[in-house]
Amino acid sequence: MGRLGLKSVLVVGSGGREHALAWALAQSPQVGQVFVAPGNAGTEWHANPDAAGWQPRASSANVPIPADDIPALVAFARDQQIDLTVIGPELSLSLGIVDAFERAGLKAFGPAKDAAQLEWSKHFSKAFMRGNGIPTAEYETFTDYDSAARYVRDLGKPVVVKADGLAAGKGVVVCDTAEDAEIALRRCLVEHEFGAAGRRVIVEERLEGQELSALAFCDGENIEMMPFSRDHKRIFDGDEGPNTGGMGAFAPVPGIAYDIIRPIHDLLRRTVTRLPKRIGTPYVGVLYAGLMLTTDGPKVLEFNCRFGDPETQAILPLLDADLYEILTACVEGRLDEVGTHWRRGACAAVVLSSPGYPGDYPTGLPISGLDAQPENAVVFHAGTARLNGQVVTAGGRVLSVSGIGDDLPEALRRAYAHIEQINFEGKHYRRDIGLTYQEQSS
Ligand code: AMP
Ligand code: GLY
């Protein structure tokens, strides 16, 4: 606990998601200091006790510890008497960061390593879904190329090939033909392009429909859903080009009927209640279901065990409650005691990326226009660094701009208007975030 009984919080990670988490936690009246490890050029600011609205009240400071250096993070949290650590990236979860914090008697928000298997092993996740009646695409798991290729031929339908382990979003290939699938299988099982993560592959039927991200706070038993969001994964407008970590997101998603909400809530809840029966560990943290809304109802494409990026930048500006309180209640198993209220209206987050991303890109490009403080937009940093006082690009996804408004068109207008103020050489962004949904929202 810090000065005057205010709490200290540590956010682990360095992306736009972590900036949004630090920003939302710094608005809590209970929080006096935020630390971000390792953070970026946007995750350091001075306290402003008079801050109103969505300006952070508490200070935030970067700590130069990488997100996967678990012993150093535990030591920092212990020395600084951190009250709550919030884990951003899946890699840290898969390395058992929450288990290590618990062993040290420290509170950390996120699932334990075993529970995070839902994300770090697609084989585990699919078998769990199949065994517990959670709707998902038909699939089989393979370790040898010939049997996998035979399955694709016998199935006679378009498939998706997925590396079992974490592959930084690159281990999923959506295939049009059996030949495409064979190439993908060869890359995993013969050429070992994804190393250990691709020694086992999942081949599943390709589903058609609209995608939806459903995120929920979980305390081991209770769940509270966040507004539905929609990510845009491809680099170019019209869903062209290669997949990225996500080029933009908005929340809530207009036009989702009640008869779809119910089964989504049920499948998230069933996952949280059944998982401990399978592995003996409760699920605490954010459970994120990537869904396809098919004509047979919603089906799970994948589970993630953390906040989404850039979904978080579109969801948290809508939160009308104390994030510190919610996350602490999850860790303490009493989520049912706190309220999660959401503002009416909509939020849209548009990502600005480096020229060449998701392939090779330059870094160190100076960024201008970051000083303005727009009223209805927030800039979250991702791949940025400070070089002699100047903010420069330092990653593929550089910034995201979240616009907030009474409805999706207004949120988008505000995000895009502010993007015009920010510049760096070769800045790229999609012009069509939320475009096909705009009409449904007004
Ligand atoms: P994942 O990492 O499993 O969510 O997959 C990344 C992207 O691949 C998803 O956002 C979908 O666009 C697509 N995808 C994954 N699985 C399927 C599937 N069974 N059918 C169609 N598209 C899929
Ligand atoms: N936006 C996709 C993800 O966070 O996995």
XYZ file of C-alpha atoms and ligand atoms in Angstrom:
470
model
C 0.000 0.000 0.000
C 1.315 3.470 -0.911
C 0.905 6.929 0.551
C -2.310 7.909 2.348
C -3.562 4.353 2.103
C -3.791 4.534 -1.660
C -2.999 1.389 -3.618
C -0.100 0.611 -5.922
C -0.737 -1.355 -9.076
C 1.654 -3.020 -11.527
C 0.611 -3.652 -15.137
C 2.751 -6.206 -16.991
C 3.263 -5.621 -20.735
C 4.033 -2.834 -23.195
C 1.230 -2.572 -25.760
C -1.870 -0.450 -26.329
C -3.825 -2.866 -24.151
C -1.472 -2.216 -21.234
C -1.621 1.556 -21.763
C -5.430 1.349 -21.649
C -5.287 -0.795 -18.483
C -2.878 1.627 -16.765
C -5.046 4.588 -17.831
C -8.247 2.991 -16.496
C -6.607 1.854 -13.246
C -5.183 5.359 -12.701
C -8.754 6.697 -12.689
C -9.657 4.594 -9.665
C -10.071 6.738 -6.519
C -8.332 3.908 -4.632
C -5.155 3.917 -6.712
C -2.216 6.224 -5.911
C 0.507 4.849 -8.184
C 0.614 2.736 -11.328
C 3.741 1.003 -12.623
C 4.021 -0.555 -16.073
C 6.692 -3.170 -16.872
C 8.258 -2.512 -19.300
C 5.674 -0.024 -20.685
C 6.109 2.390 -23.586
C 6.423 6.136 -24.188
C 2.742 6.645 -23.298
C 2.668 4.836 -19.963
C 4.471 7.500 -17.919
C 2.647 10.535 -16.575
C 2.382 12.666 -13.444
C -0.522 12.586 -11.011
C -3.291 15.061 -11.483
C -5.443 14.898 -8.330
C -7.898 17.404 -9.828
C -8.401 15.313 -12.939
C -11.966 14.997 -14.051
C -13.728 12.658 -16.433
C -11.354 10.237 -18.002
C -8.066 11.964 -17.166
C -5.946 9.729 -14.929
C -5.719 10.816 -11.279
C -2.767 8.635 -10.254
C 0.788 8.789 -11.636
C 2.202 6.084 -13.833
C 5.869 5.106 -14.172
C 7.688 2.576 -16.321
C 9.814 -0.172 -14.803
C 12.503 -1.613 -17.098
C 11.661 -5.294 -16.522
C 10.575 -7.441 -19.493
C 7.129 -9.082 -19.263
C 8.668 -12.575 -19.208
C 11.221 -11.968 -16.410
C 9.006 -13.428 -13.717
C 11.521 -13.529 -10.813
C 12.372 -9.843 -11.348
C 8.662 -8.895 -11.519
C 7.919 -10.805 -8.296
C 10.886 -9.108 -6.570
C 9.734 -5.670 -7.749
C 6.158 -6.276 -6.570
C 7.377 -7.464 -3.195
C 9.812 -4.549 -2.702
C 7.296 -1.921 -3.779
C 4.439 -3.549 -1.837
C 2.282 -3.717 -4.935
C -1.350 -4.376 -4.032
C -2.416 -5.800 -7.400
C -0.534 -6.886 -10.536
C -2.473 -7.078 -13.797
C -1.046 -9.337 -16.488
C -1.411 -8.244 -20.124
C 0.338 -10.740 -22.444
C -0.437 -14.434 -22.891
C 3.264 -15.321 -22.890
C 3.670 -14.248 -19.252
C 0.554 -16.285 -18.327
C 1.842 -19.363 -20.147
C 5.104 -19.082 -18.190
C 3.202 -19.279 -14.898
C 3.486 -15.668 -13.737
C 0.281 -15.832 -11.682
C 1.409 -19.026 -9.937
C 4.725 -17.346 -9.035
C 2.975 -14.275 -7.626
C 0.615 -16.468 -5.588
C 3.535 -18.448 -4.163
C 5.051 -15.141 -3.055
C 1.769 -14.143 -1.377
C 1.084 -11.404 -3.963
C -2.184 -10.697 -5.773
C -2.095 -11.047 -9.549
C -5.048 -10.752 -11.934
C -4.994 -13.484 -14.570
C -5.358 -17.260 -14.793
C -2.789 -19.685 -13.383
C -0.612 -21.509 -15.924
C -2.838 -24.611 -16.030
C -6.000 -22.561 -16.568
C -4.292 -20.458 -19.258
C -3.878 -23.691 -21.241
C -7.178 -22.720 -22.831
C -5.056 -20.283 -24.844
C -1.567 -21.775 -24.955
C -2.680 -25.216 -26.144
C -5.320 -25.292 -28.864
C -5.362 -29.100 -28.515
C -6.285 -28.793 -24.827
C -8.820 -26.080 -25.585
C -10.573 -28.026 -28.359
C -10.666 -31.256 -26.319
C -12.099 -29.318 -23.378
C -14.801 -27.795 -25.594
C -15.660 -31.136 -27.159
C -15.895 -32.806 -23.734
C -18.078 -30.085 -22.243
C -20.619 -29.362 -24.929
C -19.157 -25.973 -25.875
C -19.986 -25.295 -29.529
C -16.900 -25.141 -31.746
C -15.783 -26.258 -35.218
C -15.331 -30.007 -35.876
C -11.636 -30.909 -35.656
C -8.902 -33.498 -35.281
C -5.362 -33.192 -33.868
C -2.312 -34.513 -35.743
C 1.434 -34.856 -35.295
C 2.244 -36.434 -38.661
C 1.789 -34.913 -42.065
C 0.348 -37.938 -43.941
C -2.570 -38.544 -41.572
C -3.366 -34.829 -41.467
C -3.347 -34.521 -45.267
C -5.578 -37.618 -45.551
C -8.067 -36.098 -43.084
C -8.239 -32.901 -45.168
C -8.908 -34.906 -48.370
C -11.522 -37.120 -46.681
C -13.318 -34.163 -45.105
C -13.779 -32.599 -48.539
C -14.587 -29.151 -47.054
C -12.513 -25.990 -46.568
C -10.409 -26.218 -43.400
C -8.354 -24.094 -41.050
C -4.918 -25.320 -39.946
C -3.740 -24.203 -36.484
C -0.444 -24.705 -34.698
C -1.156 -26.075 -31.213
C 0.989 -23.634 -29.223
C 1.484 -19.862 -29.032
C 2.739 -18.510 -32.353
C 2.225 -14.745 -31.917
C -0.977 -14.782 -33.986
C 0.768 -16.330 -36.996
C -0.045 -19.992 -36.376
C -3.526 -19.999 -37.967
C -4.020 -20.505 -41.708
C -7.514 -20.197 -43.163
C -7.441 -22.388 -46.298
C -9.543 -22.205 -49.476
C -8.409 -25.490 -50.984
C -6.910 -28.838 -49.945
C -3.648 -27.693 -51.568
C -3.532 -24.601 -49.314
C -4.052 -26.889 -46.316
C -1.248 -29.190 -47.419
C 1.138 -26.232 -47.683
C 0.166 -25.078 -44.178
C 0.536 -28.603 -42.768
C 3.937 -28.951 -44.382
C 5.103 -25.650 -42.830
C 4.129 -26.897 -39.353
C 4.809 -30.620 -39.392
C 7.640 -30.980 -41.919
C 9.495 -27.670 -41.994
C 8.829 -26.915 -38.296
C 8.354 -23.228 -39.043
C 6.678 -22.663 -35.672
C 9.138 -24.815 -33.699
C 7.645 -26.680 -30.748
C 4.385 -24.685 -31.048
C 3.667 -26.398 -34.394
C 4.699 -30.000 -33.664
C 1.037 -30.725 -33.111
C -1.632 -29.188 -35.361
C -5.377 -28.847 -35.248
C -7.259 -29.212 -38.525
C -10.779 -27.884 -38.209
C -13.734 -27.160 -40.449
C -13.843 -23.624 -41.749
C -16.855 -21.758 -40.385
C -18.764 -18.971 -42.115
C -20.350 -15.989 -40.447
C -19.667 -12.771 -38.603
C -16.917 -12.691 -35.968
C -17.457 -11.369 -32.471
C -15.183 -10.959 -29.420
C -16.862 -11.780 -26.101
C -14.788 -10.889 -23.035
C -15.773 -11.534 -19.439
C -14.318 -10.807 -16.005
C -14.149 -14.081 -14.045
C -13.540 -14.751 -10.341
C -13.378 -18.549 -10.471
C -17.154 -18.893 -10.291
C -18.998 -15.742 -11.335
C -18.635 -13.976 -14.672
C -19.472 -10.426 -15.788
C -19.529 -9.844 -19.505
C -18.032 -6.743 -21.091
C -19.753 -5.144 -24.098
C -19.261 -7.244 -27.225
C -16.521 -5.997 -29.518
C -15.317 -6.620 -33.036
C -11.686 -6.693 -34.134
C -10.364 -6.176 -37.683
C -7.401 -8.505 -38.146
C -6.266 -7.915 -41.739
C -3.837 -5.119 -42.564
C -5.750 -3.501 -45.458
C -9.254 -2.134 -46.013
C -11.879 -4.637 -47.127
C -10.169 -7.398 -45.082
C -7.351 -7.722 -47.601
C -3.753 -8.671 -46.950
C -2.098 -10.628 -44.154
C -3.360 -11.041 -40.599
C -2.050 -8.689 -37.915
C -2.462 -8.476 -34.157
C -5.558 -6.323 -34.872
C -5.939 -3.026 -36.758
C -8.985 -1.620 -35.014
C -11.951 -2.536 -32.861
C -15.205 -1.102 -31.681
C -17.700 -1.758 -28.898
C -20.509 -2.499 -28.436
C -21.371 -4.368 -31.637
C -24.738 -3.178 -32.971
C -27.469 -5.596 -33.947
C -26.655 -8.556 -31.683
C -29.984 -10.190 -30.886
C -30.894 -11.448 -27.412
C -31.129 -15.036 -28.643
C -27.406 -14.839 -29.407
C -26.385 -13.184 -26.124
C -27.821 -15.971 -23.976
C -25.848 -18.867 -25.544
C -22.650 -16.795 -25.448
C -23.110 -16.076 -21.752
C -23.839 -19.775 -21.167
C -20.746 -21.010 -22.973
C -18.457 -18.607 -21.067
C -20.059 -19.599 -17.790
C -19.900 -23.301 -18.570
C -16.192 -22.935 -19.354
C -15.498 -21.264 -16.009
C -17.523 -23.774 -13.981
C -16.319 -26.912 -15.788
C -12.614 -26.082 -16.111
C -11.770 -26.626 -12.413
C -13.382 -30.080 -12.633
C -10.972 -30.930 -15.442
C -7.733 -29.387 -14.106
C -8.358 -28.643 -10.436
C -7.629 -24.913 -10.846
C -10.282 -22.169 -10.899
C -10.362 -19.694 -13.774
C -9.610 -16.160 -12.565
C -8.969 -13.328 -15.010
C -10.429 -12.309 -18.340
C -11.876 -15.063 -20.484
C -12.084 -13.964 -24.099
C -14.015 -16.089 -26.589
C -13.331 -15.370 -30.256
C -16.662 -16.383 -31.807
C -18.133 -17.026 -35.221
C -21.863 -16.323 -35.434
C -22.927 -19.197 -37.681
C -26.390 -20.157 -38.891
C -26.242 -22.899 -36.198
C -25.554 -20.320 -33.466
C -22.337 -18.910 -31.987
C -19.288 -21.197 -32.100
C -15.933 -20.665 -30.384
C -12.985 -20.126 -32.765
C -10.544 -19.775 -29.908
C -10.236 -18.871 -26.266
C -7.825 -16.199 -25.088
C -6.977 -15.901 -21.418
C -6.446 -12.147 -21.260
C -7.731 -8.793 -22.459
C -7.729 -8.396 -26.258
C -5.604 -5.876 -28.117
C -7.061 -3.588 -29.545
C -10.445 -4.640 -28.052
C -9.380 -3.314 -24.630
C -8.796 0.169 -26.081
C -12.418 0.129 -27.330
C -13.966 -1.444 -24.217
C -12.346 0.273 -21.220
C -13.318 3.846 -22.231
C -16.919 2.622 -21.852
C -16.405 1.341 -18.299
C -18.335 3.404 -15.783
C -16.990 1.663 -12.681
C -13.746 1.257 -10.732
C -11.485 -1.168 -12.628
C -9.225 -1.664 -9.596
C -12.256 -2.722 -7.560
C -13.448 -5.158 -10.235
C -10.065 -6.819 -10.775
C -9.403 -7.110 -7.027
C -12.861 -8.617 -6.519
C -12.035 -11.224 -9.198
C -8.790 -12.198 -7.466
C -10.634 -12.411 -4.119
C -13.505 -14.494 -5.550
C -16.228 -11.900 -4.869
C -17.086 -10.468 -8.253
C -20.774 -10.829 -7.369
C -20.314 -8.036 -4.782
C -19.232 -5.328 -7.232
C -21.040 -3.699 -10.110
C -19.671 -3.427 -13.636
C -21.519 -0.529 -15.210
C -20.999 0.617 -18.772
C -21.585 3.995 -20.387
C -24.180 4.245 -23.098
C -22.787 5.067 -26.508
C -19.894 3.537 -28.388
C -16.117 3.520 -28.622
C -13.944 2.844 -31.670
C -10.179 2.228 -31.574
C -8.188 2.672 -34.791
C -4.590 1.407 -34.901
C -1.745 3.327 -36.571
C 0.969 0.965 -37.758
C 4.511 1.227 -39.102
C 5.110 1.068 -42.868
C 5.638 -2.613 -43.801
C 3.895 -4.121 -40.753
C 3.118 -7.072 -40.282
C 6.312 -7.724 -42.257
C 9.591 -5.890 -41.623
C 9.327 -2.220 -40.699
C 11.651 0.626 -39.718
C 11.788 1.965 -36.156
C 12.957 5.256 -34.660
C 10.666 7.447 -36.817
C 9.717 10.676 -34.972
C 5.988 11.022 -34.176
C 4.350 14.470 -34.155
C 0.975 15.684 -32.906
C 0.901 13.816 -29.608
C 0.514 16.883 -27.365
C -3.115 17.690 -28.151
C -5.651 16.516 -25.543
C -8.846 15.887 -27.481
C -12.077 15.902 -25.539
C -13.688 12.804 -26.959
C -10.698 10.748 -28.006
C -7.753 9.108 -26.227
C -4.426 8.099 -27.732
C -3.008 4.818 -26.459
C 0.640 4.058 -27.206
C 1.887 0.612 -28.257
C 5.201 0.445 -30.176
C 6.622 3.792 -29.050
C 9.784 4.834 -27.235
C 11.348 8.088 -26.075
C 14.638 9.071 -27.687
C 16.272 12.279 -26.383
C 12.864 13.587 -25.379
C 11.248 12.819 -28.745
C 8.611 10.077 -29.057
C 9.577 7.687 -31.867
C 8.158 4.513 -33.394
C 9.452 1.287 -31.831
C 7.105 -1.467 -33.001
C 4.661 -2.663 -35.668
C 1.504 -1.343 -34.087
C 2.524 2.144 -32.958
C -0.553 3.837 -31.492
C -4.281 3.469 -31.340
C -6.759 6.307 -31.185
C -10.020 5.620 -29.375
C -12.967 7.879 -30.173
C -16.025 7.870 -27.953
C -19.496 9.049 -28.934
C -23.225 8.592 -28.561
C -23.180 5.968 -31.277
C -20.690 4.143 -33.482
C -20.654 6.697 -36.334
C -19.854 9.499 -33.875
C -17.149 7.432 -32.140
C -15.567 6.647 -35.507
C -15.714 10.271 -36.669
C -13.907 11.391 -33.528
C -11.233 8.694 -33.763
C -10.554 9.458 -37.445
C -10.575 13.239 -36.880
C -7.867 12.913 -34.246
C -5.778 10.526 -36.330
C -5.285 13.366 -38.815
C -3.407 15.304 -36.105
C -0.809 12.572 -35.575
C 1.971 11.942 -38.049
C 5.018 9.804 -38.691
C 6.638 8.779 -41.937
C 4.680 5.997 -43.664
C 1.866 5.958 -41.057
C -0.712 3.339 -42.011
C -4.247 2.785 -40.763
C -7.445 1.203 -42.022
C -10.132 3.600 -43.162
C -12.967 1.094 -42.804
C -13.040 0.180 -39.111
C -16.687 -0.445 -38.166
C -17.849 0.726 -41.573
C -20.216 -2.141 -42.370
C -21.815 -1.835 -38.919
C -22.458 1.905 -38.942
C -25.918 1.748 -40.453
C -27.141 -0.787 -37.889
C -26.201 1.509 -35.016
C -28.072 4.676 -35.864
P -7.699 -17.717 -33.962
O -6.321 -17.225 -33.557
O -7.923 -19.170 -33.702
O -8.817 -16.811 -33.492
O -7.746 -17.493 -35.532
C -7.422 -16.268 -36.126
C -8.456 -15.924 -37.148
O -8.595 -17.004 -38.087
C -9.854 -15.756 -36.566
O -10.061 -14.446 -36.091
C -10.719 -16.074 -37.762
O -10.795 -14.948 -38.632
C -9.958 -17.155 -38.462
N -10.427 -18.505 -38.071
C -9.982 -19.277 -37.042
N -10.656 -20.446 -36.988
C -11.555 -20.416 -37.977
C -12.571 -21.334 -38.441
N -12.762 -22.530 -37.881
N -13.316 -20.960 -39.502
C -13.125 -19.762 -40.124
N -12.198 -18.860 -39.732
C -11.418 -19.173 -38.680
N -7.300 -8.742 -31.010
C -7.039 -10.130 -30.918
C -6.379 -10.569 -29.710
O -6.148 -9.824 -28.774
O -6.066 -11.760 -29.636
